[in-house]
CSV table of C-alpha atoms and ligand atoms in Angstrom, one decimal:
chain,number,residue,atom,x,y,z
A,1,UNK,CA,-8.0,-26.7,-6.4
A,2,UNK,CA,-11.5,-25.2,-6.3
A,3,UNK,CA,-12.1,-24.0,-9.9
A,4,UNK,CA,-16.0,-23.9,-9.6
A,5,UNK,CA,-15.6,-21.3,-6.4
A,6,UNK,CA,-16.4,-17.7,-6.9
A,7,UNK,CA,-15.3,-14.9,-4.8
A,8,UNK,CA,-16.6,-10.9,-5.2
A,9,UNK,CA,-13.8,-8.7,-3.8
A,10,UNK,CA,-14.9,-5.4,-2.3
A,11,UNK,CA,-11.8,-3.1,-2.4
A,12,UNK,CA,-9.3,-2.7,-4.7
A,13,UNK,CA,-6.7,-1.2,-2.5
A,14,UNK,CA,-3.5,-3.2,-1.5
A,15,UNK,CA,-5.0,-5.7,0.5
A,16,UNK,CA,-8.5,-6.2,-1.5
A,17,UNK,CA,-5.2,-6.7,-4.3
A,18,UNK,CA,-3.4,-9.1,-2.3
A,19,UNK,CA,-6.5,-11.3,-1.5
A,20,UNK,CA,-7.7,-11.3,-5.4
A,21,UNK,CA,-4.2,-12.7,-5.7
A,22,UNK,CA,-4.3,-15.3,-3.0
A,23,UNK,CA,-7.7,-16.7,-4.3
A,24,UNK,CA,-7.0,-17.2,-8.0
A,25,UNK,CA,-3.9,-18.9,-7.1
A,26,UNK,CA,-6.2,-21.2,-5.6
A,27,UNK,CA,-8.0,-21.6,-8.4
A,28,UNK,CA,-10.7,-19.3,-7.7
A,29,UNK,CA,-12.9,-16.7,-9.9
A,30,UNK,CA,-12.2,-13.7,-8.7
A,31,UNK,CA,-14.8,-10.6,-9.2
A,32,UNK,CA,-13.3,-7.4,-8.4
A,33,UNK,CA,-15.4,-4.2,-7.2
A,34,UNK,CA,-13.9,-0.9,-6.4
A,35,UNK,CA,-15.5,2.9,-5.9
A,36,UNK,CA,-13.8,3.8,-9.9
A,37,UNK,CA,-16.0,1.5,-11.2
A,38,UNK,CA,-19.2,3.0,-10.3
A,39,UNK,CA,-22.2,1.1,-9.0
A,40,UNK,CA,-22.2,-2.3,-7.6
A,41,UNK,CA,-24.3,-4.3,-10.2
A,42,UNK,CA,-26.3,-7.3,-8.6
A,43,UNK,CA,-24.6,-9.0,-11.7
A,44,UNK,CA,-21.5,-9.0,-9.5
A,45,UNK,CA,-23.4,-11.0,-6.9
A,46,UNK,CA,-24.9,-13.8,-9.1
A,47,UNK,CA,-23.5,-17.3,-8.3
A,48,UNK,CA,-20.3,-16.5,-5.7
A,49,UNK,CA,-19.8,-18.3,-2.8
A,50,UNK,CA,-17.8,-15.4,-1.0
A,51,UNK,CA,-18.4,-11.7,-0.4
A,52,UNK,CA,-14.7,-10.8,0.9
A,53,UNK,CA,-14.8,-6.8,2.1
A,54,UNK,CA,-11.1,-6.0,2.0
A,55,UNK,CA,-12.8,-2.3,2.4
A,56,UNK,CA,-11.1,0.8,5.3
A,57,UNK,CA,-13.7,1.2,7.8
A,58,UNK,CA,-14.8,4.5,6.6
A,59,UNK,CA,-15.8,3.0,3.3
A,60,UNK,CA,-17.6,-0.6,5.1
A,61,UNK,CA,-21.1,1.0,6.2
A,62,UNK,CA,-22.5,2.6,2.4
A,63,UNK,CA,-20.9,-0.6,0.5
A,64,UNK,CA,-22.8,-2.5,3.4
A,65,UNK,CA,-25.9,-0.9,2.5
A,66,UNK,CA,-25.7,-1.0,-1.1
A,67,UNK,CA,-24.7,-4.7,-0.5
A,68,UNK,CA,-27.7,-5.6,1.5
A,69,UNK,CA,-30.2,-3.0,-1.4
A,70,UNK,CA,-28.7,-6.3,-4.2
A,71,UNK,CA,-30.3,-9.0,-1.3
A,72,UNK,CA,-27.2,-11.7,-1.8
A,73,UNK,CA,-28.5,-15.2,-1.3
A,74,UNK,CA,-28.2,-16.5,2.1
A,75,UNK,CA,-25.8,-19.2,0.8
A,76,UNK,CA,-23.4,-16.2,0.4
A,77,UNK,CA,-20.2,-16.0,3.1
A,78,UNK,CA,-19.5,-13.0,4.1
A,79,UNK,CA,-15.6,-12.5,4.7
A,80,UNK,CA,-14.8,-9.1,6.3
A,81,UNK,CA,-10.8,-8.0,6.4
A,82,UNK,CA,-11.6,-4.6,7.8
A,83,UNK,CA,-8.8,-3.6,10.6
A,84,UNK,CA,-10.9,-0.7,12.1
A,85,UNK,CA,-13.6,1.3,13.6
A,86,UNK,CA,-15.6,3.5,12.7
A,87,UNK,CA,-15.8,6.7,14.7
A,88,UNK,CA,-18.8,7.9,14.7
A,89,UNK,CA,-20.9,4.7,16.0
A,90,UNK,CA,-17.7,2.9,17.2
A,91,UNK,CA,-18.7,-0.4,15.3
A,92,UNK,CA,-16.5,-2.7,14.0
A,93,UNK,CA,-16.7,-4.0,10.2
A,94,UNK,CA,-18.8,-7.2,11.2
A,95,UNK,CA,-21.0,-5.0,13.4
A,96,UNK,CA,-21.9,-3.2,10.5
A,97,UNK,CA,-22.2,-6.0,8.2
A,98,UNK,CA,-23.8,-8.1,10.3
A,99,UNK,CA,-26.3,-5.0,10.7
A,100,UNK,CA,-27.1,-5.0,6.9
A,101,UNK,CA,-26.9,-8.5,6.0
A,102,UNK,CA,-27.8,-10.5,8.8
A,103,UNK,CA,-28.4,-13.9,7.0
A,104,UNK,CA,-25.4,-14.3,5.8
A,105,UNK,CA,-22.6,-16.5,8.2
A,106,UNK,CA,-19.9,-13.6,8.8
A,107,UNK,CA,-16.5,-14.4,9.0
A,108,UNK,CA,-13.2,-11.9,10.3
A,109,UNK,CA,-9.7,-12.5,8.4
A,110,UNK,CA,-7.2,-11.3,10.4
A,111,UNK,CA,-3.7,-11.9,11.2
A,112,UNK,CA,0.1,-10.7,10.3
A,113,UNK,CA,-0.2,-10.2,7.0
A,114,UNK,CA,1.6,-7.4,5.5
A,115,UNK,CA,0.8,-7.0,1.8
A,116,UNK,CA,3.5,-6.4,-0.1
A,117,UNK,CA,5.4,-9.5,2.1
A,118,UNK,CA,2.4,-12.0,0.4
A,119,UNK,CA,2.5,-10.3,-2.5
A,120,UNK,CA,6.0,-11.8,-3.2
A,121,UNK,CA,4.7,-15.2,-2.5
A,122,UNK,CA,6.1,-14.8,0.9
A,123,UNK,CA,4.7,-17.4,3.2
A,124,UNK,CA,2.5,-15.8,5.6
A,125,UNK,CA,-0.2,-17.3,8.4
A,126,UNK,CA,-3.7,-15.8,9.4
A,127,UNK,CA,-6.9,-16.9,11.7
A,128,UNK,CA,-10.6,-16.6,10.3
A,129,UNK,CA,-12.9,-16.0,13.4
A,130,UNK,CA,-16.6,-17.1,13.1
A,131,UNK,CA,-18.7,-19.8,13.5
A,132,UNK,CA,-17.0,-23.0,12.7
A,133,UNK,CA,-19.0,-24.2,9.4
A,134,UNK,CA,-18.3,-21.0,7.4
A,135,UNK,CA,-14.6,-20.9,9.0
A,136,UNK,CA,-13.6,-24.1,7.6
A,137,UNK,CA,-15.0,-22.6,4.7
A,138,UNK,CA,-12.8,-20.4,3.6
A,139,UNK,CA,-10.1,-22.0,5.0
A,140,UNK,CA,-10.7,-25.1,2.4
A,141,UNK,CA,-10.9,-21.9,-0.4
A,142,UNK,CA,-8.0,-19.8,0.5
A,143,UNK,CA,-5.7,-21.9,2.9
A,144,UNK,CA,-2.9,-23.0,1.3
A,145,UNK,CA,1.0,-23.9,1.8
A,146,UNK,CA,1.9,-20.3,1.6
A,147,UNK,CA,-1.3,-18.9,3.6
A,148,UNK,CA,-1.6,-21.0,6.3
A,149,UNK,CA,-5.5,-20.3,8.0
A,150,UNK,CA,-6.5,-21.2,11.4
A,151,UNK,CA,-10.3,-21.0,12.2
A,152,UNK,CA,-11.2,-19.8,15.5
A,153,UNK,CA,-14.6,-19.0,17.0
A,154,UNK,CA,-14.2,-16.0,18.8
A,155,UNK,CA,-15.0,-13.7,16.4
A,156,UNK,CA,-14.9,-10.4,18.2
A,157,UNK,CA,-11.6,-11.4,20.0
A,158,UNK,CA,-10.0,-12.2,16.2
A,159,UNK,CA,-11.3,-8.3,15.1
A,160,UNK,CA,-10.6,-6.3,18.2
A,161,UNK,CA,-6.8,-8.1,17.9
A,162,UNK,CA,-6.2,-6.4,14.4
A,163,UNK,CA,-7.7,-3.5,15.3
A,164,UNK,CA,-5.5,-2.5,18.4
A,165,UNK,CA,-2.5,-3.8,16.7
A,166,UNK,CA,-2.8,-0.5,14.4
A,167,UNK,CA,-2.4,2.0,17.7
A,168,UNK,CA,0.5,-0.2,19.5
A,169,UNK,CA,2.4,0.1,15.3
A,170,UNK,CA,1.9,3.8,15.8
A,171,UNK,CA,3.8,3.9,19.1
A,172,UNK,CA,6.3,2.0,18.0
A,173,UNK,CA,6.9,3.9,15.0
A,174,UNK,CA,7.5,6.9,17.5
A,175,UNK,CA,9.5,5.1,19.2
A,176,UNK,CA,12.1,4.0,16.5
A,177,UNK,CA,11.7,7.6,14.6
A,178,UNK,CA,13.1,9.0,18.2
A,179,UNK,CA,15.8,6.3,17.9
A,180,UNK,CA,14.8,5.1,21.3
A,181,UNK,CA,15.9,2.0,21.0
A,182,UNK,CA,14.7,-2.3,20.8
A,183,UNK,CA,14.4,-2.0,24.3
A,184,UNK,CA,12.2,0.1,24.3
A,185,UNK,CA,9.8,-0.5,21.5
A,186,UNK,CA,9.4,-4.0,23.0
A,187,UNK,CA,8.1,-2.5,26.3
A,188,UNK,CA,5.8,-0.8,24.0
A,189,UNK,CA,4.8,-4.4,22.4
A,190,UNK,CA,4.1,-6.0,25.5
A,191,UNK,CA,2.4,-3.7,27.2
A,192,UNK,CA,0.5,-2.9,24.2
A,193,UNK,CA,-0.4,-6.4,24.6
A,194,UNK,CA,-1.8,-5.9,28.2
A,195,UNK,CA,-3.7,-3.0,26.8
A,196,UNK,CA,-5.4,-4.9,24.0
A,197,UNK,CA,-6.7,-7.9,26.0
A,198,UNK,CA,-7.8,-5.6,28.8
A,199,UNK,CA,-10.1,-3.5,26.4
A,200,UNK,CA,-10.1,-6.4,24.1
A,201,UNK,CA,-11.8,-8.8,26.7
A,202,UNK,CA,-14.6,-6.0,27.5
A,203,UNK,CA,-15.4,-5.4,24.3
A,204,UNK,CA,-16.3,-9.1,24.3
A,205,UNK,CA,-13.0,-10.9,23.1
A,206,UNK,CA,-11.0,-14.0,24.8
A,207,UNK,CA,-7.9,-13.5,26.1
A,208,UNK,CA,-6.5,-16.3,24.6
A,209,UNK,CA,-7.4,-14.9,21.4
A,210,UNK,CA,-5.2,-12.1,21.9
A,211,UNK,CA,-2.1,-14.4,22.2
A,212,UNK,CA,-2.6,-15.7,18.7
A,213,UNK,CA,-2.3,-14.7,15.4
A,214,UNK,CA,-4.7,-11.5,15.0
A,215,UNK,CA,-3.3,-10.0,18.3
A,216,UNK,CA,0.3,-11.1,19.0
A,217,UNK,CA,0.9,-12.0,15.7
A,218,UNK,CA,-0.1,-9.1,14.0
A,219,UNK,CA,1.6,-6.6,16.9
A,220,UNK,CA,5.2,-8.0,16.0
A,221,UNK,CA,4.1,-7.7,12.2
A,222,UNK,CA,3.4,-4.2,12.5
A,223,UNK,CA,5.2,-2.8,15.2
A,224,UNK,CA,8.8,-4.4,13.8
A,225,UNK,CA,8.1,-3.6,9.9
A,226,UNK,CA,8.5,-0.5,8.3
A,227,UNK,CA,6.1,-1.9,5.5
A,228,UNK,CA,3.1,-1.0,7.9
A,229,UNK,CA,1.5,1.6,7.3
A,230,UNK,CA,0.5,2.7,10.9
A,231,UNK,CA,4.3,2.2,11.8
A,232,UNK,CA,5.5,4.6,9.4
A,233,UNK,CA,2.8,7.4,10.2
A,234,UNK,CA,4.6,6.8,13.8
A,235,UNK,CA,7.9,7.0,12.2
A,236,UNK,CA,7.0,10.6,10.6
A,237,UNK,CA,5.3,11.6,13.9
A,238,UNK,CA,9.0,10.5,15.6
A,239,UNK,CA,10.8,12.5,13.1
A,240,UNK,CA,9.5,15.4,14.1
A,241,UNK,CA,6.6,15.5,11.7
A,242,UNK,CA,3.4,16.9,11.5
A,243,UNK,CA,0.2,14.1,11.4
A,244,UNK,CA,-0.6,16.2,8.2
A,245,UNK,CA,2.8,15.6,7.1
A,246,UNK,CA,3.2,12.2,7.9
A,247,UNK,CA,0.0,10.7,6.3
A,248,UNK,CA,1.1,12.7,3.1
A,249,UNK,CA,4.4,10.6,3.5
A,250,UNK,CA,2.6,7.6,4.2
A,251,UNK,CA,0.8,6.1,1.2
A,252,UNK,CA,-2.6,3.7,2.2
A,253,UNK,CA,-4.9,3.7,5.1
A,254,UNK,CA,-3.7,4.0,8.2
A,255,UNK,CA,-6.6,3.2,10.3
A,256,UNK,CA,-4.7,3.6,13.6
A,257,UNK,CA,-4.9,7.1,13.4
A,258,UNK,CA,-8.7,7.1,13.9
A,259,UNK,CA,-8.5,4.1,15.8
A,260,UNK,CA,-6.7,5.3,18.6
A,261,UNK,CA,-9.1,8.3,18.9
A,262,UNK,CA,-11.5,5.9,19.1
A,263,UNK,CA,-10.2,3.6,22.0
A,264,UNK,CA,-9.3,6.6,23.9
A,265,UNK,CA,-12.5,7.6,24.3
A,266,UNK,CA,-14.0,4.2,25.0
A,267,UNK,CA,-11.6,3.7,27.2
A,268,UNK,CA,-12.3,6.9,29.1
A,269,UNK,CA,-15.9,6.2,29.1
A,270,UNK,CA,-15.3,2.4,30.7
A,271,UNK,CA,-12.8,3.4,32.7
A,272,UNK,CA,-10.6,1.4,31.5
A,273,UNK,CA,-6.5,2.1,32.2
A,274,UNK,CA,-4.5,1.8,28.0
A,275,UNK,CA,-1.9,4.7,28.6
A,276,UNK,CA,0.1,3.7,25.4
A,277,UNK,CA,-3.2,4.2,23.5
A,278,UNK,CA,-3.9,7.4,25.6
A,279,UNK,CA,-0.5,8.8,24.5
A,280,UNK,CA,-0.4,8.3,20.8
A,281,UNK,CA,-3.9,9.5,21.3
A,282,UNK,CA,-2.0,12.6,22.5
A,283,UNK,CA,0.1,12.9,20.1
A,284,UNK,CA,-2.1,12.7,17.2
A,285,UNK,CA,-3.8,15.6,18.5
A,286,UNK,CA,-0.9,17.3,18.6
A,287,UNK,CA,-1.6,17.8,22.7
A,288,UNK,CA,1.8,16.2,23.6
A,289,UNK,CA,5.3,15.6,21.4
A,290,UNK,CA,6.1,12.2,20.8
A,291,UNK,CA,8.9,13.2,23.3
A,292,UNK,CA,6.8,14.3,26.1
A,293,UNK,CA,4.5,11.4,25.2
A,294,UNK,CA,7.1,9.1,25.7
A,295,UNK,CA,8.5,10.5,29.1
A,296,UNK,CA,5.1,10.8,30.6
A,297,UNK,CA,4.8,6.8,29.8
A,298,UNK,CA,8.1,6.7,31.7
A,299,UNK,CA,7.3,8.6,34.6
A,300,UNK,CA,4.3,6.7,35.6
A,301,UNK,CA,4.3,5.5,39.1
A,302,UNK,CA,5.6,2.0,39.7
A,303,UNK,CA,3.3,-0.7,39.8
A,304,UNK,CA,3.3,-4.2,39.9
A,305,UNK,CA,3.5,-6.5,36.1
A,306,UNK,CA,-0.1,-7.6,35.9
A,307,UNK,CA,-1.5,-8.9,33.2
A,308,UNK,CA,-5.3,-8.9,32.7
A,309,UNK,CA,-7.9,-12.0,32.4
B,1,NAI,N1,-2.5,-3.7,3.3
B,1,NAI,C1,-2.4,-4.6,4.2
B,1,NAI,O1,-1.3,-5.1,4.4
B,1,NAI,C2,-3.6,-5.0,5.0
B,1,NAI,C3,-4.7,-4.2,5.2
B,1,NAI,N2,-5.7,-4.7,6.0
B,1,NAI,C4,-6.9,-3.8,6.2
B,1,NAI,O2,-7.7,-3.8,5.0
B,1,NAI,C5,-8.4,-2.5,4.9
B,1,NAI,C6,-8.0,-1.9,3.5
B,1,NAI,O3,-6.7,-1.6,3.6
B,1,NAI,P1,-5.8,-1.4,2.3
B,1,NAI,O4,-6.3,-2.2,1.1
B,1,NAI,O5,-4.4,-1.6,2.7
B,1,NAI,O6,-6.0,0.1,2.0
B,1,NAI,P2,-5.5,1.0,0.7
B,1,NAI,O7,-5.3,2.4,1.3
B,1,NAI,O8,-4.4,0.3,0.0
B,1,NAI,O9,-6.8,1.0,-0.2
B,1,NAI,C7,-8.1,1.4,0.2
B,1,NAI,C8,-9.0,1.2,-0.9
B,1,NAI,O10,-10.3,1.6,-0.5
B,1,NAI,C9,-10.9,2.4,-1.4
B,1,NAI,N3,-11.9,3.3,-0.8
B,1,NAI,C10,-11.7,4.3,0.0
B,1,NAI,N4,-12.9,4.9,0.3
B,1,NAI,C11,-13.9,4.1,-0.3
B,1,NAI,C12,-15.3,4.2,-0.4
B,1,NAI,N5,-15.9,5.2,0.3
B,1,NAI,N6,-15.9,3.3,-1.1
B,1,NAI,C13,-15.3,2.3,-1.7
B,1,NAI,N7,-13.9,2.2,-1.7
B,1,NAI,C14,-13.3,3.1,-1.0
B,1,NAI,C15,-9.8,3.2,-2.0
B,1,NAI,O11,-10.1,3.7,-3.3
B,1,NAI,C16,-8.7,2.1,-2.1
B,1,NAI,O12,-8.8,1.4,-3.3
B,1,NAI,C17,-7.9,-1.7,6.1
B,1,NAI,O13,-8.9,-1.8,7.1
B,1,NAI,C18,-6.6,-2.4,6.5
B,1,NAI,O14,-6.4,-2.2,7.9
B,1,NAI,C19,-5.7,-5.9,6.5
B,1,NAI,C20,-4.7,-6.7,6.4
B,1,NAI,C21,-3.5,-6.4,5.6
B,2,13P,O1,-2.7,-5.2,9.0
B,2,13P,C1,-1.6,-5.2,8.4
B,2,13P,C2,-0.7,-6.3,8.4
B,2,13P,O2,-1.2,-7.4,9.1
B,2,13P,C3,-1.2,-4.0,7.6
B,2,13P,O3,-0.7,-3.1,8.5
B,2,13P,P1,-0.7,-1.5,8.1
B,2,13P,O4,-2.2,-1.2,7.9
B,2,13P,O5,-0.2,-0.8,9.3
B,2,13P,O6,0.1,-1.4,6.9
């Protein structure tokens, strides 16, 4: 379909994988780039039309740098599929890249898309957020029958939905390693929802956003799916685990666990009410057990359903 295309893959882990997949069965050249091979050569760089990051956050800001040191041409996408933030500055993955390579158009991918589920050839659907030019983009290069891409323009509300998603899957996990039940882990869904657009829409997202595909979406992915990573870190934690324990159990990032951390303390500092978030924030920190976690959620006082924005 687009045999000319070149795409430069940073990331080899499951979902940098999974993308190299999707692309060449578009018809793509794929260039892969991974920390085992050593230094990025500007080689790498010469003649693609995409720069896909399929990076963890932790990893985003030195490939960033060394990304912006090789100067891309301006021509150059930039696709980042980052679900994360990083602790220390509390940036998201476009923050940073937009920090380091600021003439490129950025795109976010971001949607329910467990990898092993695509993988298979499993249909799937995600959104690209960005300006509308370099979103229809990509979704004339990697859009297809079985990855179906819409394009929407609100970048940060497409990021911040992936990134919440990760704490909600966490809680959930809990839940279902407690064996508390469907009821219950779709109280922690929804109101996981109310928690995302409420931090979601201050951190400079639309609400509407957060009903699509990179929040909604991706919250009944990974809160229902024992493939997610964050979910079955949750699961260990529910079990009885310790967080040592269950990201030893759990193989790939789980960028919930820093996440949540993360929104905890922004959330404290706006003050800004997510008590699902403040809880497996708890819990992670081994201040509360799951159990307690889950009662003091419980026990709140009554209040009326509101939902924010
Ligand atoms: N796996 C999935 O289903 C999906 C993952 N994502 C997101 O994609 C990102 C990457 O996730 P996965 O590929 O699943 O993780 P993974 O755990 O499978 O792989 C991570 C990769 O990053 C590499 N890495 C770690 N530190 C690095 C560094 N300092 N420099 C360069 N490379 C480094 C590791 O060697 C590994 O190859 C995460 O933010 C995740 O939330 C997004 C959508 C789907
Ligand atoms: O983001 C994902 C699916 O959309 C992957 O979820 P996990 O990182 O929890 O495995």
């Amino acid at each position: 379909m687009h045999p000319h295309s070149s795409v430069l893959i940073l990331g080899l882990g499951s979902w940098g994988q999974t993308l190299s997949y999707l692309f060449r069965q578009q018809g793509c050249a794929v260039r892969l780039w991974g920390r085992s091979q050593g230094a990025l050569g500007k080689d790498l760089l010469d003649n693609i039309d995409l720069l896909v990051s399929a990076l963890p956050i932790k990893a985003v800001r030195d490939v960033a740098q060394r990304v912006a040191a090789l100067q891309p041409s301006p021509d150059v996408i930039l696709v980042s599929a980052t679900k994360g933030l990083e602790a220390e500055t509390v940036s998201t993955a476009a923050d940073i890249w937009q920090t380091y390579c600021p003439n490129q158009a950025l795109v976010v991918l971001s949607g329910p898309n467990l990898a092993a589920e695509i993988q298979q050839g499993l249909p799937a659907a995600a959104v690209v957020g960005g300006q509308a030019t370099a979103t229809k983009q990509v979704q004339d290069l990697l859009g297809s029958a079985t990855f179906r891409l819409y394009s929407n323009e609100d970048r940060r509300g497409v990021e911040m939905g992936g990134i919440f998603k990760n704490v909600i899957a966490i809680a959930c996990g809990v839940n279902d390693g407690l064996g508390l039940g469907v009821n219950a882990r779709s109280a922690l869904i929804t109101r996981g929802l109310v928690e995302m657009v409420r931090v979601g829409c201050h951190w400079g997202g639309e609400a509407a956003t957060f009903y699509g595909l990179s929040g909604l979406g991706d919250l009944l992915a990974t809160c229902t799916s024992s493939l997610s990573r964050n979910y079955q870190v949750g699961w260990h934690l529910g079990q009885g685990k310790s967080l040592p324990q269950a990201l030893e159990l759990t193989h790939g990032t789980a960028e919930g666990v820093n996440t949540a951390l993360v929104l905890y303390r922004y959330a404290q500092h706006h003050g800004l009410e997510i008590p699902i978030t403040a809880m497996v924030a708890a819990v992670l920190q081994e201040q509360l057990t799951p159990q307690a976690a889950l009662t003091h959620l419980l026990e709140r006082p009554f209040k009326p359903e509101t939902t924010p924005c």
